[in-house]
């Protein structure tokens, strides 16, 4: 497992919370964490200033890390902006699952092909993965986490992905209709109703890396990239006109409860990915 303190910093960079280790009960599970990361980005794009989450309270959606607080003078780090970040305590033993860690830093797959749920799995070569403890945490067993036909496909979440990236493909038709439909979609980019409203992820690790969060570590002074590795419910995602982009669509006028439920039923995290920037 990467340095636990480094993992805590990575969680903090993604969530906008102050993450601290505890030997007691965790305030959030890995599922809570992906919910917070996804909802934080979604509500921020929608123009909201705060997010309410039951186990944490009020979370500011202002992105203080644009200025990289870790490299700021101590006096700035202890200012009012730091106090806007809620303190969240997690038990490392209950949150991470080192038995399933995998360091892909020096792995090169070349032409090798891997499948998850009969769909291509592009492994995160070049990244170090800290596994999250998610086995036996969901109703219906762990088939979603497996490698067989009932497994959910792998997706990567980059925090900077938003509705400007893709247009939802909603029309049903024959495969040979696709080129004409894509042209029609491209021509309608200026229409708000064609933009994807929801949470984006991608099966392409290189695309995700373009939108990943970065932070400077207090552990070793180096700068890191961080991503979440998830499984996505194949019944929940919608394809977009841009190849390799998936959307968990959140309908207009969805309540906060409904929005959270959609995310929770669609995205399940299982890895925290770190890479030197």
Short mmCIF file of C-alpha atoms in Angstrom, two decimals:
data_model
loop_
_atom_site.label_atom_id
_atom_site.label_comp_id
_atom_site.label_asym_id
_atom_site.label_seq_id
_atom_site.Cartn_x
_atom_site.Cartn_y
_atom_site.Cartn_z
CA UNK A 1 0.00 0.00 0.00
CA UNK A 2 1.27 3.52 -0.71
CA UNK A 3 2.16 5.54 2.38
CA UNK A 4 -1.09 5.78 4.41
CA UNK A 5 -0.49 9.49 5.05
CA UNK A 6 -0.17 10.03 1.31
CA UNK A 7 -3.46 8.19 0.78
CA UNK A 8 -5.14 10.44 3.33
CA UNK A 9 -3.87 13.49 1.44
CA UNK A 10 -5.21 12.04 -1.81
CA UNK A 11 -8.62 11.49 -0.24
CA UNK A 12 -8.55 15.06 1.04
CA UNK A 13 -7.65 16.45 -2.39
CA UNK A 14 -10.55 14.63 -4.03
CA UNK A 15 -13.22 15.26 -1.41
CA UNK A 16 -12.49 18.78 -0.22
CA UNK A 17 -12.61 17.52 3.37
CA UNK A 18 -9.92 17.35 6.03
CA UNK A 19 -9.29 13.61 6.31
CA UNK A 20 -7.84 12.27 9.55
CA UNK A 21 -7.02 8.76 10.70
CA UNK A 22 -8.82 7.20 13.66
CA UNK A 23 -8.82 3.86 15.44
CA UNK A 24 -12.53 4.23 16.05
CA UNK A 25 -15.44 4.07 13.64
CA UNK A 26 -15.10 5.72 10.24
CA UNK A 27 -17.39 8.62 9.43
CA UNK A 28 -17.69 7.44 5.86
CA UNK A 29 -17.36 4.28 3.81
CA UNK A 30 -15.69 4.04 0.37
CA UNK A 31 -19.20 4.33 -1.13
CA UNK A 32 -19.81 7.52 0.84
CA UNK A 33 -16.53 8.80 -0.50
CA UNK A 34 -17.35 8.27 -4.18
CA UNK A 35 -20.80 9.76 -3.51
CA UNK A 36 -19.20 12.88 -2.06
CA UNK A 37 -16.66 13.25 -4.87
CA UNK A 38 -19.32 12.81 -7.56
CA UNK A 39 -21.98 14.95 -5.88
CA UNK A 40 -19.46 17.67 -5.06
CA UNK A 41 -18.56 18.01 -8.72
CA UNK A 42 -22.17 17.74 -9.90
CA UNK A 43 -23.53 20.41 -7.56
CA UNK A 44 -20.54 22.66 -8.19
CA UNK A 45 -21.27 22.55 -11.94
CA UNK A 46 -24.91 23.34 -11.18
CA UNK A 47 -23.84 26.57 -9.47
CA UNK A 48 -24.33 25.56 -5.84
CA UNK A 49 -21.92 26.77 -3.15
CA UNK A 50 -22.42 24.00 -0.58
CA UNK A 51 -23.25 20.31 -0.34
CA UNK A 52 -25.03 18.71 2.59
CA UNK A 53 -24.08 15.10 3.39
CA UNK A 54 -25.57 13.39 6.41
CA UNK A 55 -22.39 11.88 7.90
CA UNK A 56 -20.30 14.99 7.34
CA UNK A 57 -22.52 18.05 7.43
CA UNK A 58 -21.99 21.06 5.21
CA UNK A 59 -19.24 20.83 2.60
CA UNK A 60 -18.11 23.97 0.78
CA UNK A 61 -17.86 23.53 -2.99
CA UNK A 62 -15.24 26.26 -3.32
CA UNK A 63 -12.10 24.69 -4.75
CA UNK A 64 -9.40 26.03 -2.46
CA UNK A 65 -6.87 23.58 -3.89
CA UNK A 66 -6.64 25.60 -7.10
CA UNK A 67 -4.05 27.61 -5.18
CA UNK A 68 -2.48 24.49 -3.65
CA UNK A 69 -2.82 25.04 0.09
CA UNK A 70 -0.04 22.61 0.92
CA UNK A 71 2.54 24.93 -0.60
CA UNK A 72 1.05 28.10 0.94
CA UNK A 73 2.50 29.77 4.03
CA UNK A 74 1.22 28.21 7.30
CA UNK A 75 -0.68 31.37 8.20
CA UNK A 76 -2.78 31.02 5.06
CA UNK A 77 -3.41 27.34 5.66
CA UNK A 78 -4.93 28.13 9.03
CA UNK A 79 -7.23 30.86 7.73
CA UNK A 80 -11.02 30.81 7.39
CA UNK A 81 -10.90 28.72 4.19
CA UNK A 82 -9.34 25.79 6.06
CA UNK A 83 -12.15 25.97 8.62
CA UNK A 84 -14.68 25.53 5.79
CA UNK A 85 -13.38 22.03 5.22
CA UNK A 86 -15.17 19.58 7.54
CA UNK A 87 -12.98 17.15 9.45
CA UNK A 88 -13.75 13.54 8.49
CA UNK A 89 -12.19 10.65 10.38
CA UNK A 90 -11.66 7.26 8.78
CA UNK A 91 -10.32 4.00 10.12
CA UNK A 92 -7.60 2.94 7.66
CA UNK A 93 -8.10 -0.76 8.42
CA UNK A 94 -11.80 -0.54 7.60
CA UNK A 95 -11.43 1.78 4.62
CA UNK A 96 -8.54 0.18 2.72
CA UNK A 97 -7.99 -3.45 1.71
CA UNK A 98 -4.20 -3.91 1.22
CA UNK A 99 -4.62 -7.56 0.19
CA UNK A 100 -5.88 -6.30 -3.18
CA UNK A 101 -3.43 -3.44 -3.70
CA UNK A 102 -1.62 -3.50 -7.03
CA UNK A 103 1.29 -1.35 -8.14
CA UNK A 104 0.96 -0.75 -11.88
CA UNK A 105 3.72 1.87 -11.87
CA UNK A 106 6.11 -0.17 -14.04
CA UNK A 107 3.53 -2.37 -15.79
CA UNK A 108 3.17 -2.16 -19.57
CA UNK A 109 0.32 -4.20 -21.04
CA UNK A 110 1.13 -3.58 -24.69
CA UNK A 111 -1.32 -5.54 -26.84
CA UNK A 112 -2.69 -7.58 -23.93
CA UNK A 113 -6.47 -7.43 -23.55
CA UNK A 114 -8.40 -7.69 -20.30
CA UNK A 115 -12.15 -7.94 -19.77
CA UNK A 116 -14.56 -7.03 -17.01
CA UNK A 117 -18.19 -7.86 -17.71
CA UNK A 118 -17.30 -8.75 -21.31
CA UNK A 119 -16.04 -5.19 -21.85
CA UNK A 120 -12.45 -4.10 -22.29
CA UNK A 121 -10.63 -3.20 -19.10
CA UNK A 122 -7.80 -0.74 -19.69
CA UNK A 123 -5.61 -1.31 -16.69
CA UNK A 124 -4.15 1.76 -14.92
CA UNK A 125 -0.57 1.19 -16.04
CA UNK A 126 1.76 3.78 -14.53
CA UNK A 127 -0.39 4.19 -11.41
CA UNK A 128 -0.19 2.73 -7.90
CA UNK A 129 -3.52 1.40 -6.63
CA UNK A 130 -4.59 1.31 -2.99
CA UNK A 131 -7.56 -1.06 -2.84
CA UNK A 132 -10.70 0.03 -1.01
CA UNK A 133 -12.56 -2.34 1.30
CA UNK A 134 -15.77 -2.92 -0.63
CA UNK A 135 -16.07 -6.73 -0.79
CA UNK A 136 -19.19 -8.12 0.91
CA UNK A 137 -20.55 -4.62 1.44
CA UNK A 138 -23.43 -4.74 -1.05
CA UNK A 139 -26.60 -6.75 -1.43
CA UNK A 140 -26.42 -9.34 -4.19
CA UNK A 141 -22.88 -10.50 -3.54
CA UNK A 142 -19.60 -9.50 -5.14
CA UNK A 143 -20.26 -10.49 -8.74
CA UNK A 144 -20.12 -6.81 -9.72
CA UNK A 145 -16.50 -6.79 -8.55
CA UNK A 146 -15.45 -9.93 -10.39
CA UNK A 147 -14.08 -10.73 -13.82
CA UNK A 148 -16.96 -12.75 -15.28
CA UNK A 149 -19.90 -11.80 -17.46
CA UNK A 150 -21.92 -10.47 -14.52
CA UNK A 151 -19.14 -8.10 -13.43
CA UNK A 152 -19.60 -4.37 -13.88
CA UNK A 153 -17.24 -2.63 -16.32
CA UNK A 154 -14.36 -0.52 -14.98
CA UNK A 155 -14.46 3.26 -15.16
CA UNK A 156 -12.20 6.04 -13.93
CA UNK A 157 -13.43 9.26 -12.41
CA UNK A 158 -11.60 12.48 -13.17
CA UNK A 159 -12.87 15.36 -11.09
CA UNK A 160 -12.76 17.90 -13.94
CA UNK A 161 -15.24 16.07 -16.18
CA UNK A 162 -18.47 17.96 -16.83
CA UNK A 163 -21.36 18.38 -19.24
CA UNK A 164 -19.31 20.22 -21.84
CA UNK A 165 -17.52 17.00 -22.74
CA UNK A 166 -20.29 15.00 -24.33
CA UNK A 167 -23.80 14.87 -25.70
CA UNK A 168 -26.12 12.10 -24.61
CA UNK A 169 -27.02 9.54 -27.25
CA UNK A 170 -30.68 8.85 -26.52
CA UNK A 171 -32.17 7.84 -29.86
CA UNK A 172 -32.65 4.17 -30.47
CA UNK A 173 -31.90 2.95 -33.95
CA UNK A 174 -29.93 0.60 -36.10
CA UNK A 175 -26.14 0.63 -35.88
CA UNK A 176 -25.86 2.11 -39.37
CA UNK A 177 -27.82 5.13 -38.14
CA UNK A 178 -25.03 6.07 -35.75
CA UNK A 179 -22.85 8.24 -38.04
CA UNK A 180 -25.79 10.41 -39.10
CA UNK A 181 -26.98 10.70 -35.52
CA UNK A 182 -23.55 11.71 -34.29
CA UNK A 183 -23.48 14.45 -36.91
CA UNK A 184 -26.87 15.67 -35.72
CA UNK A 185 -25.63 15.65 -32.14
CA UNK A 186 -22.53 17.62 -33.04
CA UNK A 187 -24.70 20.21 -34.78
CA UNK A 188 -26.78 20.67 -31.63
CA UNK A 189 -23.99 21.39 -29.18
CA UNK A 190 -25.37 24.81 -28.38
CA UNK A 191 -28.61 23.39 -27.05
CA UNK A 192 -28.54 22.91 -23.28
CA UNK A 193 -30.95 19.99 -23.38
CA UNK A 194 -28.50 17.89 -25.35
CA UNK A 195 -25.72 18.20 -22.82
CA UNK A 196 -25.23 15.41 -20.36
CA UNK A 197 -26.50 16.31 -16.89
CA UNK A 198 -24.92 14.05 -14.33
CA UNK A 199 -21.66 12.34 -13.41
CA UNK A 200 -19.06 11.49 -16.02
CA UNK A 201 -16.47 8.74 -16.00
CA UNK A 202 -14.44 6.91 -18.62
CA UNK A 203 -12.99 3.44 -19.24
CA UNK A 204 -9.91 5.16 -20.71
CA UNK A 205 -7.28 5.80 -18.05
CA UNK A 206 -5.41 8.23 -20.33
CA UNK A 207 -8.55 10.32 -20.85
CA UNK A 208 -9.25 10.31 -17.11
CA UNK A 209 -5.70 11.46 -16.42
CA UNK A 210 -6.35 14.64 -18.41
CA UNK A 211 -9.03 15.61 -15.85
CA UNK A 212 -7.48 14.23 -12.67
CA UNK A 213 -6.94 16.11 -9.44
CA UNK A 214 -3.39 17.01 -8.43
CA UNK A 215 -1.92 17.86 -5.04
CA UNK A 216 1.47 18.50 -3.46
CA UNK A 217 2.20 16.10 -0.63
CA UNK A 218 3.38 17.17 2.80
CA UNK A 219 4.78 13.64 3.21
CA UNK A 220 7.54 13.91 0.61
CA UNK A 221 7.07 17.31 -1.04
CA UNK A 222 6.30 15.76 -4.42
CA UNK A 223 3.29 16.42 -6.62
CA UNK A 224 0.82 13.62 -7.32
CA UNK A 225 -2.12 12.89 -9.57
CA UNK A 226 -5.11 11.08 -8.08
CA UNK A 227 -8.08 9.23 -9.58
CA UNK A 228 -10.81 6.89 -8.41
CA UNK A 229 -11.15 3.46 -10.01
CA UNK A 230 -14.79 2.39 -10.02
CA UNK A 231 -17.17 -0.18 -11.38
CA UNK A 232 -20.13 1.31 -13.23
CA UNK A 233 -23.57 -0.27 -13.42
CA UNK A 234 -24.03 -1.09 -17.14
CA UNK A 235 -27.77 -0.51 -16.77
CA UNK A 236 -27.27 3.02 -15.44
CA UNK A 237 -24.75 4.58 -17.80
CA UNK A 238 -25.57 6.46 -20.97
CA UNK A 239 -23.14 6.72 -23.89
CA UNK A 240 -22.08 10.08 -25.24
CA UNK A 241 -21.04 11.25 -28.66
CA UNK A 242 -17.42 11.34 -27.52
CA UNK A 243 -15.93 7.87 -27.64
CA UNK A 244 -14.91 6.45 -24.29
CA UNK A 245 -17.15 8.66 -22.18
CA UNK A 246 -19.95 7.41 -19.93
CA UNK A 247 -22.59 9.39 -18.10
CA UNK A 248 -24.69 8.56 -15.08
CA UNK A 249 -27.62 10.79 -15.99
CA UNK A 250 -29.44 12.77 -13.28
CA UNK A 251 -32.84 14.01 -14.48
CA UNK A 252 -33.94 17.59 -14.03
CA UNK A 253 -35.81 18.34 -10.78
CA UNK A 254 -34.29 15.34 -9.00
CA UNK A 255 -34.33 15.81 -5.23
CA UNK A 256 -31.09 15.63 -3.27
CA UNK A 257 -32.14 12.21 -1.98
CA UNK A 258 -32.87 10.95 -5.49
CA UNK A 259 -29.62 12.36 -6.85
CA UNK A 260 -27.59 10.59 -4.17
CA UNK A 261 -29.51 7.34 -4.78
CA UNK A 262 -28.75 7.46 -8.51
CA UNK A 263 -25.04 7.89 -7.87
CA UNK A 264 -24.97 5.21 -5.20
CA UNK A 265 -26.76 2.68 -7.43
CA UNK A 266 -24.52 3.43 -10.40
CA UNK A 267 -20.92 3.88 -9.22
CA UNK A 268 -19.02 1.67 -6.81
CA UNK A 269 -15.39 2.52 -5.99
CA UNK A 270 -12.72 -0.08 -5.45
CA UNK A 271 -9.38 1.66 -5.94
CA UNK A 272 -7.57 4.90 -5.12
CA UNK A 273 -4.99 5.58 -7.83
CA UNK A 274 -1.84 7.65 -7.31
CA UNK A 275 0.85 8.71 -9.77
CA UNK A 276 3.72 11.17 -9.65
CA UNK A 277 2.83 14.26 -11.67
#
